């Protein structure tokens, strides 16, 4: 299984809304992103769904500047 396939699997969450947002970033921005942003995206995938969803909606502070950068990119 390739790295991108593993990441795609990790994008599959318990919430369809998260699936769509994360997979869209993976498909459209991940490969062109610098190494720091790629690492931050991988770290983002390790977050629990409720925390990730709250951060994406701006209802909860984002833990690090790197994660905040990725979340801004995901939001578009």
Short mmCIF file of N, CA and C in Angstrom, two decimals:
data_model
loop_
_atom_site.label_atom_id
_atom_site.label_comp_id
_atom_site.label_asym_id
_atom_site.label_seq_id
_atom_site.Cartn_x
_atom_site.Cartn_y
_atom_site.Cartn_z
N UNK A 1 0.85 -1.18 0.00
CA UNK A 1 0.00 0.00 0.00
C UNK A 1 0.90 1.24 0.00
N UNK A 2 0.65 2.17 -0.89
CA UNK A 2 1.46 3.38 -0.99
C UNK A 2 1.16 4.33 0.16
N UNK A 3 2.06 5.29 0.35
CA UNK A 3 1.84 6.29 1.41
C UNK A 3 0.54 7.05 1.19
N UNK A 4 0.28 7.42 -0.05
CA UNK A 4 -0.95 8.16 -0.32
C UNK A 4 -2.18 7.30 -0.06
N UNK A 5 -2.10 6.03 -0.35
CA UNK A 5 -3.22 5.12 -0.06
C UNK A 5 -3.45 5.03 1.44
N UNK A 6 -2.37 4.98 2.22
CA UNK A 6 -2.50 4.95 3.68
C UNK A 6 -3.13 6.23 4.19
N UNK A 7 -2.71 7.36 3.63
CA UNK A 7 -3.28 8.64 4.04
C UNK A 7 -4.76 8.71 3.66
N UNK A 8 -5.11 8.21 2.50
CA UNK A 8 -6.51 8.21 2.08
C UNK A 8 -7.34 7.39 3.07
N UNK A 9 -6.80 6.26 3.51
CA UNK A 9 -7.51 5.44 4.49
C UNK A 9 -7.70 6.22 5.80
N UNK A 10 -6.66 6.96 6.22
CA UNK A 10 -6.76 7.75 7.45
C UNK A 10 -7.72 8.93 7.31
N UNK A 11 -7.98 9.35 6.08
CA UNK A 11 -8.94 10.43 5.83
C UNK A 11 -10.37 9.96 6.05
N UNK A 12 -10.58 8.67 6.02
CA UNK A 12 -11.92 8.12 6.22
C UNK A 12 -12.24 8.17 7.70
N UNK A 13 -13.20 9.00 8.05
CA UNK A 13 -13.52 9.25 9.44
C UNK A 13 -14.93 8.78 9.75
N UNK A 14 -15.38 9.08 10.93
CA UNK A 14 -16.73 8.74 11.32
C UNK A 14 -17.76 9.76 10.87
N UNK A 15 -17.27 10.84 10.27
CA UNK A 15 -18.15 11.92 9.82
C UNK A 15 -17.90 12.17 8.33
N UNK A 16 -18.94 12.09 7.54
CA UNK A 16 -18.81 12.28 6.10
C UNK A 16 -18.23 13.65 5.76
N UNK A 17 -18.59 14.67 6.54
CA UNK A 17 -18.09 16.02 6.29
C UNK A 17 -16.57 16.06 6.38
N UNK A 18 -16.01 15.36 7.37
CA UNK A 18 -14.56 15.30 7.50
C UNK A 18 -13.94 14.53 6.35
N UNK A 19 -14.56 13.42 5.98
CA UNK A 19 -14.05 12.63 4.84
C UNK A 19 -13.87 13.52 3.61
N UNK A 20 -14.90 14.27 3.31
CA UNK A 20 -14.89 15.11 2.10
C UNK A 20 -13.78 16.15 2.18
N UNK A 21 -13.69 16.86 3.29
CA UNK A 21 -12.69 17.92 3.43
C UNK A 21 -11.26 17.37 3.38
N UNK A 22 -11.02 16.30 4.11
CA UNK A 22 -9.67 15.74 4.19
C UNK A 22 -9.25 15.12 2.87
N UNK A 23 -10.14 14.38 2.23
CA UNK A 23 -9.79 13.76 0.95
C UNK A 23 -9.58 14.81 -0.13
N UNK A 24 -10.35 15.90 -0.09
CA UNK A 24 -10.16 16.97 -1.08
C UNK A 24 -8.76 17.58 -0.93
N UNK A 25 -8.33 17.83 0.31
CA UNK A 25 -6.99 18.36 0.52
C UNK A 25 -5.95 17.36 0.02
N UNK A 26 -6.13 16.09 0.35
CA UNK A 26 -5.18 15.06 -0.08
C UNK A 26 -5.08 15.03 -1.61
N UNK A 27 -6.19 15.12 -2.29
CA UNK A 27 -6.21 15.03 -3.75
C UNK A 27 -5.71 16.29 -4.45
N UNK A 28 -5.95 17.45 -3.86
CA UNK A 28 -5.67 18.69 -4.59
C UNK A 28 -4.45 19.46 -4.09
N UNK A 29 -4.03 19.24 -2.84
CA UNK A 29 -2.96 20.09 -2.30
C UNK A 29 -1.79 19.33 -1.68
N UNK A 30 -2.01 18.11 -1.25
CA UNK A 30 -0.98 17.41 -0.48
C UNK A 30 0.33 17.25 -1.23
N UNK A 31 0.29 16.76 -2.44
CA UNK A 31 1.54 16.48 -3.17
C UNK A 31 2.34 17.74 -3.47
N UNK A 32 1.68 18.86 -3.65
CA UNK A 32 2.38 20.12 -3.94
C UNK A 32 2.83 20.83 -2.66
N UNK A 33 2.36 20.37 -1.52
CA UNK A 33 2.70 21.02 -0.25
C UNK A 33 4.15 20.74 0.12
N UNK A 34 4.74 21.68 0.87
CA UNK A 34 6.10 21.45 1.36
C UNK A 34 6.08 20.39 2.46
N UNK A 35 7.26 19.93 2.84
CA UNK A 35 7.36 18.82 3.81
C UNK A 35 6.73 19.18 5.15
N UNK A 36 6.86 20.42 5.57
CA UNK A 36 6.28 20.84 6.84
C UNK A 36 4.76 20.74 6.82
N UNK A 37 4.16 21.20 5.74
CA UNK A 37 2.70 21.14 5.64
C UNK A 37 2.23 19.69 5.51
N UNK A 38 2.99 18.86 4.82
CA UNK A 38 2.63 17.45 4.73
C UNK A 38 2.67 16.78 6.10
N UNK A 39 3.72 17.07 6.88
CA UNK A 39 3.80 16.52 8.23
C UNK A 39 2.65 17.00 9.10
N UNK A 40 2.29 18.27 8.96
CA UNK A 40 1.18 18.82 9.74
C UNK A 40 -0.14 18.14 9.34
N UNK A 41 -0.33 17.87 8.06
CA UNK A 41 -1.54 17.18 7.63
C UNK A 41 -1.61 15.78 8.24
N UNK A 42 -0.48 15.09 8.25
CA UNK A 42 -0.44 13.75 8.85
C UNK A 42 -0.76 13.84 10.34
N UNK A 43 -0.22 14.85 11.02
CA UNK A 43 -0.52 15.05 12.45
C UNK A 43 -2.00 15.36 12.64
N UNK A 44 -2.57 16.12 11.74
CA UNK A 44 -3.99 16.45 11.80
C UNK A 44 -4.84 15.18 11.73
N UNK A 45 -4.41 14.22 10.93
CA UNK A 45 -5.15 12.97 10.79
C UNK A 45 -5.13 12.14 12.07
N UNK A 46 -4.20 12.44 12.97
CA UNK A 46 -4.14 11.74 14.25
C UNK A 46 -5.07 12.33 15.30
N UNK A 47 -5.68 13.47 15.01
CA UNK A 47 -6.61 14.08 15.95
C UNK A 47 -7.90 13.28 16.02
N UNK A 48 -8.56 13.36 17.16
CA UNK A 48 -9.87 12.74 17.32
C UNK A 48 -10.90 13.53 16.51
N UNK A 49 -11.89 12.84 15.97
CA UNK A 49 -12.89 13.48 15.10
C UNK A 49 -13.55 14.70 15.72
N UNK A 50 -14.05 14.64 16.97
CA UNK A 50 -14.72 15.83 17.52
C UNK A 50 -13.78 17.04 17.62
N UNK A 51 -12.52 16.81 17.99
CA UNK A 51 -11.56 17.91 18.08
C UNK A 51 -11.23 18.47 16.70
N UNK A 52 -11.02 17.59 15.76
CA UNK A 52 -10.71 18.02 14.39
C UNK A 52 -11.86 18.82 13.80
N UNK A 53 -13.07 18.32 13.97
CA UNK A 53 -14.26 19.01 13.46
C UNK A 53 -14.40 20.39 14.11
N UNK A 54 -14.21 20.47 15.42
CA UNK A 54 -14.32 21.75 16.14
C UNK A 54 -13.25 22.73 15.66
N UNK A 55 -12.05 22.26 15.41
CA UNK A 55 -10.99 23.14 14.90
C UNK A 55 -11.32 23.63 13.50
N UNK A 56 -11.82 22.75 12.65
CA UNK A 56 -12.18 23.15 11.29
C UNK A 56 -13.30 24.17 11.27
N UNK A 57 -14.21 24.08 12.23
CA UNK A 57 -15.32 25.03 12.30
C UNK A 57 -14.96 26.31 13.06
N UNK A 58 -13.76 26.35 13.63
CA UNK A 58 -13.36 27.52 14.40
C UNK A 58 -13.98 27.58 15.78
N UNK A 59 -14.48 26.46 16.26
CA UNK A 59 -15.11 26.41 17.58
C UNK A 59 -14.12 26.08 18.69
N UNK A 60 -12.92 25.70 18.30
CA UNK A 60 -11.89 25.30 19.26
C UNK A 60 -10.56 25.80 18.73
N UNK A 61 -9.68 26.27 19.62
CA UNK A 61 -8.37 26.72 19.15
C UNK A 61 -7.56 25.57 18.56
N UNK A 62 -6.79 25.89 17.55
CA UNK A 62 -5.93 24.90 16.91
C UNK A 62 -4.65 24.79 17.74
N UNK A 63 -4.21 23.57 18.04
CA UNK A 63 -3.09 23.39 18.97
C UNK A 63 -1.75 24.00 18.55
N UNK A 64 -1.44 24.03 17.25
CA UNK A 64 -0.14 24.55 16.80
C UNK A 64 -0.32 25.41 15.56
N UNK A 65 0.67 26.25 15.30
CA UNK A 65 0.65 27.10 14.11
C UNK A 65 0.68 26.26 12.83
N UNK A 66 1.43 25.15 12.85
CA UNK A 66 1.52 24.29 11.67
C UNK A 66 0.16 23.67 11.35
N UNK A 67 -0.53 23.19 12.38
CA UNK A 67 -1.86 22.63 12.16
C UNK A 67 -2.83 23.70 11.69
N UNK A 68 -2.69 24.89 12.25
CA UNK A 68 -3.55 26.00 11.84
C UNK A 68 -3.36 26.32 10.35
N UNK A 69 -2.13 26.25 9.89
CA UNK A 69 -1.83 26.49 8.48
C UNK A 69 -2.57 25.48 7.59
N UNK A 70 -2.54 24.22 7.97
CA UNK A 70 -3.23 23.19 7.19
C UNK A 70 -4.74 23.38 7.26
N UNK A 71 -5.23 23.70 8.42
CA UNK A 71 -6.68 23.89 8.56
C UNK A 71 -7.15 25.06 7.69
N UNK A 72 -6.39 26.12 7.64
CA UNK A 72 -6.74 27.25 6.75
C UNK A 72 -6.75 26.78 5.29
N UNK A 73 -5.78 25.95 4.91
CA UNK A 73 -5.73 25.45 3.54
C UNK A 73 -6.94 24.53 3.25
N UNK A 74 -7.31 23.72 4.22
CA UNK A 74 -8.46 22.82 4.03
C UNK A 74 -9.74 23.63 3.88
N UNK A 75 -9.88 24.66 4.68
CA UNK A 75 -11.07 25.50 4.60
C UNK A 75 -11.18 26.20 3.26
N UNK A 76 -10.01 26.44 2.65
CA UNK A 76 -9.99 27.09 1.33
C UNK A 76 -9.98 28.53 1.46
#
